[in-house]
Coordinates of N, CA, C and O in Angstrom, one line a residue:
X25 N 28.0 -159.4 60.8 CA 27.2 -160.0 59.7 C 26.7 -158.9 58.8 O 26.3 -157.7 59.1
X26 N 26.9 -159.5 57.8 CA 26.5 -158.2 56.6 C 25.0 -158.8 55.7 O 25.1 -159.7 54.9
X27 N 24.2 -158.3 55.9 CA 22.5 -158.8 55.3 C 22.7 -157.5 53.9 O 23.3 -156.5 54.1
X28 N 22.3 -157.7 52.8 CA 22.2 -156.6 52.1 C 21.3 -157.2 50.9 O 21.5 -158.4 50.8
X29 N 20.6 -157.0 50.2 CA 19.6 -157.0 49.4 C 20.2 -157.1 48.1 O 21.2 -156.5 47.9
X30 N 19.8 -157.8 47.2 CA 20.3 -158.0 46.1 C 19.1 -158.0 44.9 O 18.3 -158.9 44.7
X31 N 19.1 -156.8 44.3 CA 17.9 -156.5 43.0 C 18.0 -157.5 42.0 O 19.1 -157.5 41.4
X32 N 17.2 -158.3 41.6 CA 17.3 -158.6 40.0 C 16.8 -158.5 39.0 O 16.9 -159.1 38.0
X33 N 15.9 -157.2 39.3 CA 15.0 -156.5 38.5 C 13.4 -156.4 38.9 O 13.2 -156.1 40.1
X34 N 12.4 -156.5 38.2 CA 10.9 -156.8 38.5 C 10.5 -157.5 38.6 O 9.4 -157.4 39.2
X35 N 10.8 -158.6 38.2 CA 10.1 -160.2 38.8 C 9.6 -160.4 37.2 O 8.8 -161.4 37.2
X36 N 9.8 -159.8 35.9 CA 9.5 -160.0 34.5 C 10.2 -161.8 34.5 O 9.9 -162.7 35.3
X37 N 11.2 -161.7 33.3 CA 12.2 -162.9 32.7 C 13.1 -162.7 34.3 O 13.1 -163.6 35.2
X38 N 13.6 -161.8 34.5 CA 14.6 -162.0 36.1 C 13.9 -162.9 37.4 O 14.5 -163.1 38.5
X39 N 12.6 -163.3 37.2 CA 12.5 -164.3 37.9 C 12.2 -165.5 38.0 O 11.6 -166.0 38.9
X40 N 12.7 -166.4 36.6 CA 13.6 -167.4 36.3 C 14.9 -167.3 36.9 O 15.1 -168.1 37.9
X41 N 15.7 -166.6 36.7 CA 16.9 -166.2 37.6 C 16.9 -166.2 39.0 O 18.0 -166.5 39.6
X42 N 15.9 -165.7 39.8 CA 15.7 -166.1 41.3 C 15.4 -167.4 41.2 O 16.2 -168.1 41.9
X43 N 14.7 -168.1 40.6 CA 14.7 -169.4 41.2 C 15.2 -170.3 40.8 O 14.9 -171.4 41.2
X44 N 16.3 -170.0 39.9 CA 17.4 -170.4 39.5 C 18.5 -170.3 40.5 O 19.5 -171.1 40.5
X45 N 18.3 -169.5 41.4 CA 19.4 -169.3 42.7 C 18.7 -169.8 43.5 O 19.5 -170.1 44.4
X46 N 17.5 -170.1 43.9 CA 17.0 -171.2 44.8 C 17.2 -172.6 45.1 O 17.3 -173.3 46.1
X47 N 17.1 -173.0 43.2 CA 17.4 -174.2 43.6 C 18.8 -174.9 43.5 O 19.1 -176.0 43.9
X48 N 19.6 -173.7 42.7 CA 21.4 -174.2 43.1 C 21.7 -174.1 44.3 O 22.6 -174.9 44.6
X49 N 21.1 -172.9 45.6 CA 21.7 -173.2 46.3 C 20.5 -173.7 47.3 O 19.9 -172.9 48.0
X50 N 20.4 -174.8 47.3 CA 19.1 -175.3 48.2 C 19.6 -175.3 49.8 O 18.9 -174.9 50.7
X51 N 20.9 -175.9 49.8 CA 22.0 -176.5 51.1 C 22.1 -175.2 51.7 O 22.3 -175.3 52.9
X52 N 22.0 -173.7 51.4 CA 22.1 -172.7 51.8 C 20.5 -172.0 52.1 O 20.4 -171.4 53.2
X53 N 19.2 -172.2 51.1 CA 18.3 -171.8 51.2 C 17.2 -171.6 52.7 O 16.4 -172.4 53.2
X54 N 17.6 -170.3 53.1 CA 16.7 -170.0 54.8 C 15.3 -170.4 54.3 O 14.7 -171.4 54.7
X55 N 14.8 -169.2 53.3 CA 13.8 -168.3 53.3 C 13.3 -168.5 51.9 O 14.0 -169.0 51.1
X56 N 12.1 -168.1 51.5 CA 11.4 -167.7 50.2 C 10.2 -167.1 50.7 O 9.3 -167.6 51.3
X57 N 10.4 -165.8 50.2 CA 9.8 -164.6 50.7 C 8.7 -164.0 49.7 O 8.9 -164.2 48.5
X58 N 7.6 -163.3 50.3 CA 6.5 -162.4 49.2 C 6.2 -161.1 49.7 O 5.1 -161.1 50.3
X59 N 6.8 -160.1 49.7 CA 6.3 -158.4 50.6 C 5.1 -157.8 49.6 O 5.3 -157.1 48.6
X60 N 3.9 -158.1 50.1 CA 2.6 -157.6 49.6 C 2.6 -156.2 49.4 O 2.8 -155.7 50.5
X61 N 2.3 -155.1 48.5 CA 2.3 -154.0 48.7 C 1.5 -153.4 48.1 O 1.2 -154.0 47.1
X62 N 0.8 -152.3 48.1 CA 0.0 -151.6 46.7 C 0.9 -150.1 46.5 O 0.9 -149.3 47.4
X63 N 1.7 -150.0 45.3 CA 2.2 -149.0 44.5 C 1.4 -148.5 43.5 O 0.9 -149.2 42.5
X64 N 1.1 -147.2 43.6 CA 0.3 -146.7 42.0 C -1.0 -147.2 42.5 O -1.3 -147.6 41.4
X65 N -1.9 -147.5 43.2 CA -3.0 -147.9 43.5 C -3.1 -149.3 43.1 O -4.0 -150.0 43.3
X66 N -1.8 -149.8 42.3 CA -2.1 -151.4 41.9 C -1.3 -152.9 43.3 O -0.2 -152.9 43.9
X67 N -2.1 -153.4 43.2 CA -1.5 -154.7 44.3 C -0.4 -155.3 43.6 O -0.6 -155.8 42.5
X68 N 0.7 -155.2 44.2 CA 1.9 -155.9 43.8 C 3.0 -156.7 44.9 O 3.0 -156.4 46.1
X69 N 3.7 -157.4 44.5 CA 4.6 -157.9 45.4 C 6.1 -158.1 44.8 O 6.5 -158.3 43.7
X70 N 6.6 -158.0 46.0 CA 8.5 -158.4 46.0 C 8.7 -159.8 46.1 O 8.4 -160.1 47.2
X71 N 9.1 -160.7 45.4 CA 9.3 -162.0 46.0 C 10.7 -161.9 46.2 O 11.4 -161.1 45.6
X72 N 11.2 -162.9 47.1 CA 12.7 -162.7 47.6 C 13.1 -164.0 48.2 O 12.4 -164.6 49.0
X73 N 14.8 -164.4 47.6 CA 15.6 -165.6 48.3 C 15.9 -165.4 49.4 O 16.0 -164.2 49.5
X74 N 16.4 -166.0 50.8 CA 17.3 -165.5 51.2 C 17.8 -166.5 51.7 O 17.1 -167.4 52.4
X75 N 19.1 -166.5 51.5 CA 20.6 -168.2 51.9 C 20.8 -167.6 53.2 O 20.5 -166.5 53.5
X76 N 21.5 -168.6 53.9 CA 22.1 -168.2 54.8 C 22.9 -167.6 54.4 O 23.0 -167.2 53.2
X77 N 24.1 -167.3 55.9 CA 25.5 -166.0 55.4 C 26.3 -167.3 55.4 O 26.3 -168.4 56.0
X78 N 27.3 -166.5 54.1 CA 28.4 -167.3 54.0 C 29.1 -167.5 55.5 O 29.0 -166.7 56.4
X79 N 30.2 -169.0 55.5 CA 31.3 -169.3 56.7 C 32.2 -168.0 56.7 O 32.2 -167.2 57.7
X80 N 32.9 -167.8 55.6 CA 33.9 -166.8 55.5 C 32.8 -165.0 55.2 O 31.8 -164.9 54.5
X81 N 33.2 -164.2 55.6 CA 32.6 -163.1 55.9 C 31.6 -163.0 56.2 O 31.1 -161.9 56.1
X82 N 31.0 -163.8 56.6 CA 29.5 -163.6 57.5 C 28.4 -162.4 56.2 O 27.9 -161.3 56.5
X83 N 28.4 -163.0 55.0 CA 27.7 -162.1 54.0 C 26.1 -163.0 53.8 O 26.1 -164.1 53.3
X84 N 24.9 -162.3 54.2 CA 23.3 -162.8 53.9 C 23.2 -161.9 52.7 O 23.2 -160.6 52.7
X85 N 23.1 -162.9 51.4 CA 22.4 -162.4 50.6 C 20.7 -161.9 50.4 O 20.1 -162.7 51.1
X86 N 20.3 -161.5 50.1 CA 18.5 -161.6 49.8 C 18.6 -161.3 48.3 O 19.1 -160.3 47.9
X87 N 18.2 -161.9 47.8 CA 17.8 -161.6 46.2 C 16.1 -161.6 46.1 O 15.2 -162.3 46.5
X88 N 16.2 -160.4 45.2 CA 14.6 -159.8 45.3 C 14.1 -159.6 44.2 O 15.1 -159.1 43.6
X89 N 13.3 -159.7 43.4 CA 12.6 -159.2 42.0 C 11.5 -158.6 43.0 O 10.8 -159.3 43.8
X90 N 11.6 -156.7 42.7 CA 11.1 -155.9 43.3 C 9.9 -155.1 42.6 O 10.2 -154.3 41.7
X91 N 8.7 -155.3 43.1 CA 7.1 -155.1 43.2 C 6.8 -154.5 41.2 O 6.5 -153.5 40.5
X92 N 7.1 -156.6 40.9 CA 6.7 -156.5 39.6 C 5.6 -157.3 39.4 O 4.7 -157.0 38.6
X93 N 5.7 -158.1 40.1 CA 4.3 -159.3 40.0 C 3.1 -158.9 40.8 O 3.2 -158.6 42.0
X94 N 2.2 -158.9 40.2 CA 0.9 -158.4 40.2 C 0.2 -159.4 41.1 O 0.2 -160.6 40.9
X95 N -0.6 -158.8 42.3 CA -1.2 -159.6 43.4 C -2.6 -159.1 42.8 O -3.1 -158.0 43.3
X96 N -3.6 -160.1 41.6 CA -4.7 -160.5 41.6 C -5.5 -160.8 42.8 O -5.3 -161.5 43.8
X97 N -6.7 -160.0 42.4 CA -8.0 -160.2 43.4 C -8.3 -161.4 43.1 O -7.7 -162.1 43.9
X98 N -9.2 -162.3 41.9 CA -9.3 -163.8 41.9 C -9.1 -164.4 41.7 O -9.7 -165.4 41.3
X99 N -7.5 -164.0 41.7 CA -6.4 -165.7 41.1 C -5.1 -165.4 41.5 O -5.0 -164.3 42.0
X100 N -4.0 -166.2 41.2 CA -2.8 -166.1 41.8 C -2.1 -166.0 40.4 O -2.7 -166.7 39.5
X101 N -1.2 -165.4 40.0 CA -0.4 -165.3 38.6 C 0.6 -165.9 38.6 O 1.4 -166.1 39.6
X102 N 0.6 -166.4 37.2 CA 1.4 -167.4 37.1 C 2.7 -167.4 37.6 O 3.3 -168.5 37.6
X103 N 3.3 -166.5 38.0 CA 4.6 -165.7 38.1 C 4.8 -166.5 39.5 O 5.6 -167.4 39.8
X104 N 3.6 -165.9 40.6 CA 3.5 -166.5 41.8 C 3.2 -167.6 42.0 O 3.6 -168.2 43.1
X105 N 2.7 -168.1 41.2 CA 2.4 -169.8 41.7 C 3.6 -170.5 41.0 O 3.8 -171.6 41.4
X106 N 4.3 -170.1 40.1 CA 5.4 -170.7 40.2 C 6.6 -170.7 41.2 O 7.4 -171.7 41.4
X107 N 6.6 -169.2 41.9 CA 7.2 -168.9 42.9 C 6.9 -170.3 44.3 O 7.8 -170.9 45.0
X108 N 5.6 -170.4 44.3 CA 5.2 -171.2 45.2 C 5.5 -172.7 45.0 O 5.6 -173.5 45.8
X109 N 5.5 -172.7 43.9 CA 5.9 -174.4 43.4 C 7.0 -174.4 43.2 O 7.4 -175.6 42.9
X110 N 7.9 -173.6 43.2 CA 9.7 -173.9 43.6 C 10.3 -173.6 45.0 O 11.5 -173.9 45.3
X111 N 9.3 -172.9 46.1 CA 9.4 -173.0 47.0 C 8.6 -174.8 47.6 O 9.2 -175.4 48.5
X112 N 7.7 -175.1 47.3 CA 7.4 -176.2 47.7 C 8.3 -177.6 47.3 O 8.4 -178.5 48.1
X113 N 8.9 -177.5 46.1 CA 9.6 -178.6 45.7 C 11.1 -178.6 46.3 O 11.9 -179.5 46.3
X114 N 11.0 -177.4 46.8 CA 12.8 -177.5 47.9 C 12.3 -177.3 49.3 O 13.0 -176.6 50.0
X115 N 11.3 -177.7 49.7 CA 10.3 -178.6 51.0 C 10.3 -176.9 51.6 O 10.7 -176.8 52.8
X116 N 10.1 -176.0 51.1 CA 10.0 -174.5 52.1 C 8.7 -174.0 52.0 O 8.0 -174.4 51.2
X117 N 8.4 -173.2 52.7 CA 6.9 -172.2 51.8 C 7.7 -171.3 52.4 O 8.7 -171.3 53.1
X118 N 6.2 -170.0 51.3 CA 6.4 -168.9 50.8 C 5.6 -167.8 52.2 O 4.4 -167.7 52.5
X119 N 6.3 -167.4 52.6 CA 5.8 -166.3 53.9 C 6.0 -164.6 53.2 O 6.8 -163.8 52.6
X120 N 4.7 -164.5 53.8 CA 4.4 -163.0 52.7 C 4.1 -162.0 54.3 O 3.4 -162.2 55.3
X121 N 4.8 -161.1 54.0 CA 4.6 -160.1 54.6 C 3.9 -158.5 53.9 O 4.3 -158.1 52.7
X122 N 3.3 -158.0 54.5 CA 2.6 -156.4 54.3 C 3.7 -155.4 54.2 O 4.6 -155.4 55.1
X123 N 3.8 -154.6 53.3 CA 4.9 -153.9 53.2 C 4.4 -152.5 53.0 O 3.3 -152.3 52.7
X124 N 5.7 -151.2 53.4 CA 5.2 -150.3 52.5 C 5.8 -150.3 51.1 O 6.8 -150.9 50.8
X125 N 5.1 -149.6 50.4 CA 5.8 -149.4 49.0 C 6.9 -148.7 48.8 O 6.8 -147.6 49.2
X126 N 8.2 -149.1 48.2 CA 9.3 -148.5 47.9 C 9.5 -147.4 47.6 O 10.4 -146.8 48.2
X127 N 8.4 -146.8 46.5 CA 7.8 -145.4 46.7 C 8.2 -144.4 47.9 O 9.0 -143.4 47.8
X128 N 7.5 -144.8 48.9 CA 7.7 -144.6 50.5 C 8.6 -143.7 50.5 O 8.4 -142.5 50.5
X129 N 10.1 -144.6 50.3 CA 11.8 -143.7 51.2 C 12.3 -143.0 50.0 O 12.0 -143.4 48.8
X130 N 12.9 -142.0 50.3 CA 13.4 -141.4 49.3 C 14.5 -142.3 48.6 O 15.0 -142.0 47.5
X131 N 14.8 -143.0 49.1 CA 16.1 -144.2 48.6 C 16.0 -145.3 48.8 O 15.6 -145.7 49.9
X132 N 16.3 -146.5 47.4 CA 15.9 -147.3 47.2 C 16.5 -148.2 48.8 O 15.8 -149.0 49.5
X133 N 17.7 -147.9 49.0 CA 18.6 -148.6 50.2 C 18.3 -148.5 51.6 O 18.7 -149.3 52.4
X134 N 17.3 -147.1 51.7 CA 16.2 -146.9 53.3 C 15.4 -147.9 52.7 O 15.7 -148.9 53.4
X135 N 14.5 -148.2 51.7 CA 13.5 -149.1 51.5 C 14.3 -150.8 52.3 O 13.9 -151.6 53.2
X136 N 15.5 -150.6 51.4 CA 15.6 -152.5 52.1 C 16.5 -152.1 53.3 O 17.1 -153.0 53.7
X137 N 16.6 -151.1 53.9 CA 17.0 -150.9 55.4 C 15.3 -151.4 56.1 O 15.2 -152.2 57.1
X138 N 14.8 -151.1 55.7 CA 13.2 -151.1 56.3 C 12.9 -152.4 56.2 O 12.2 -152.9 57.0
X139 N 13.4 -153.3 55.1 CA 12.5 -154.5 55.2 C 13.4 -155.6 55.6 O 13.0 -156.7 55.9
X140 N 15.0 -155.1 55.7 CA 16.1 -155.6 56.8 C 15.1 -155.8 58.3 O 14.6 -156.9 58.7
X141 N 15.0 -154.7 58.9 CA 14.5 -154.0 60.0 C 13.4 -155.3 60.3 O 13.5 -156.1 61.2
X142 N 12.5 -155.4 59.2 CA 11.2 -156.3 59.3 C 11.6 -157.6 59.7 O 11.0 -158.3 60.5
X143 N 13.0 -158.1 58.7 CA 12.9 -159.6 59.1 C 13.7 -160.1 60.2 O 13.9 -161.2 60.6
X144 N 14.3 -158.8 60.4 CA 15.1 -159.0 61.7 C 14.2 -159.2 63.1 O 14.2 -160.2 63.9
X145 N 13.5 -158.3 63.0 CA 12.1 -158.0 64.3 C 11.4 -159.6 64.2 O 11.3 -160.3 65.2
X146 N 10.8 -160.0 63.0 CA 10.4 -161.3 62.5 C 11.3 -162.9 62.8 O 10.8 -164.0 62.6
X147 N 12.6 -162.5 63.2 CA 13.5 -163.5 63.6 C 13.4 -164.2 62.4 O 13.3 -165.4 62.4
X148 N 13.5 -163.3 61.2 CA 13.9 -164.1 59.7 C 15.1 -164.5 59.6 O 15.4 -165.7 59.3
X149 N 16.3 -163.2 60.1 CA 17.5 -162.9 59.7 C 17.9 -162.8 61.2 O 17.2 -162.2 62.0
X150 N 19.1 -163.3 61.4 CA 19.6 -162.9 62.7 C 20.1 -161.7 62.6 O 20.3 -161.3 61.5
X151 N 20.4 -160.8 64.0 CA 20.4 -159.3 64.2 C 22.0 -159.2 64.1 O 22.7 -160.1 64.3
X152 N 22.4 -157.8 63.7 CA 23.6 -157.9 63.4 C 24.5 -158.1 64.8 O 24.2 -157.7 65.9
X153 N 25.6 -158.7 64.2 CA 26.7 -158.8 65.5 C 28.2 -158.1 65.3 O 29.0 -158.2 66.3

């Protein structure tokens, strides 16, 4: 099985586009994901799809808008609460995990090796075979 991460930018206008792939592919949809992190001293998060793997090639997408949306001290941004209200209307919630910041690996691809790693340990994603 092949899990690999799929960027669609910061979570700006590109996350209309994630949940745009949430709700076309609902019949596939595992997961709707939030990796909490603070970059730059600011609180931010990754929100992320993730479908099952396809029948033919055993391919798990994750599509991610990566630590653009701003995790507010006394409110939730609109960004996220919409995230949460298109996870609620295709009957899923939103499971947020503590992350480190991307910053972190010298490479953007150890970064989603590491948060592979996380949801495998998590029994998000099944472990490779």
């Amino acid at each position: 099985m092949i899990q690999r991460f799929i960027e669609l930018g910061e979570g700006y206008s590109d996350l209309y586009e994630l949940l745009e792939i949430a709700k076309a592919n609902r019949h596939r949809l595992a997961h709707m994901l939030a990796f909490h992190t603070t970059k730059n001293n600011k609180a931010v998060c990754s929100l992320a799809v993730v479908l099952h793997p396809t029948t033919e090639g055993k391919f798990q997408p994750i599509y991610i808008c990566r630590e653009g949306i701003p995790l507010l001290e006394d409110k939730k941004s609109k960004r996220y609460e919409l995230f949460e209200e298109t996870a609620a209307s295709l009957e899923k919630g939103v499971v947020a995990f503590t992350v480190k910041p991307s910053t972190t690996f010298p490479e953007t691809e150890l970064y989603y090796s590491h948060l592979i790693g996380i949801l495998r340990m998590n029994r998000f994603i099944p472990p490779m075979q």
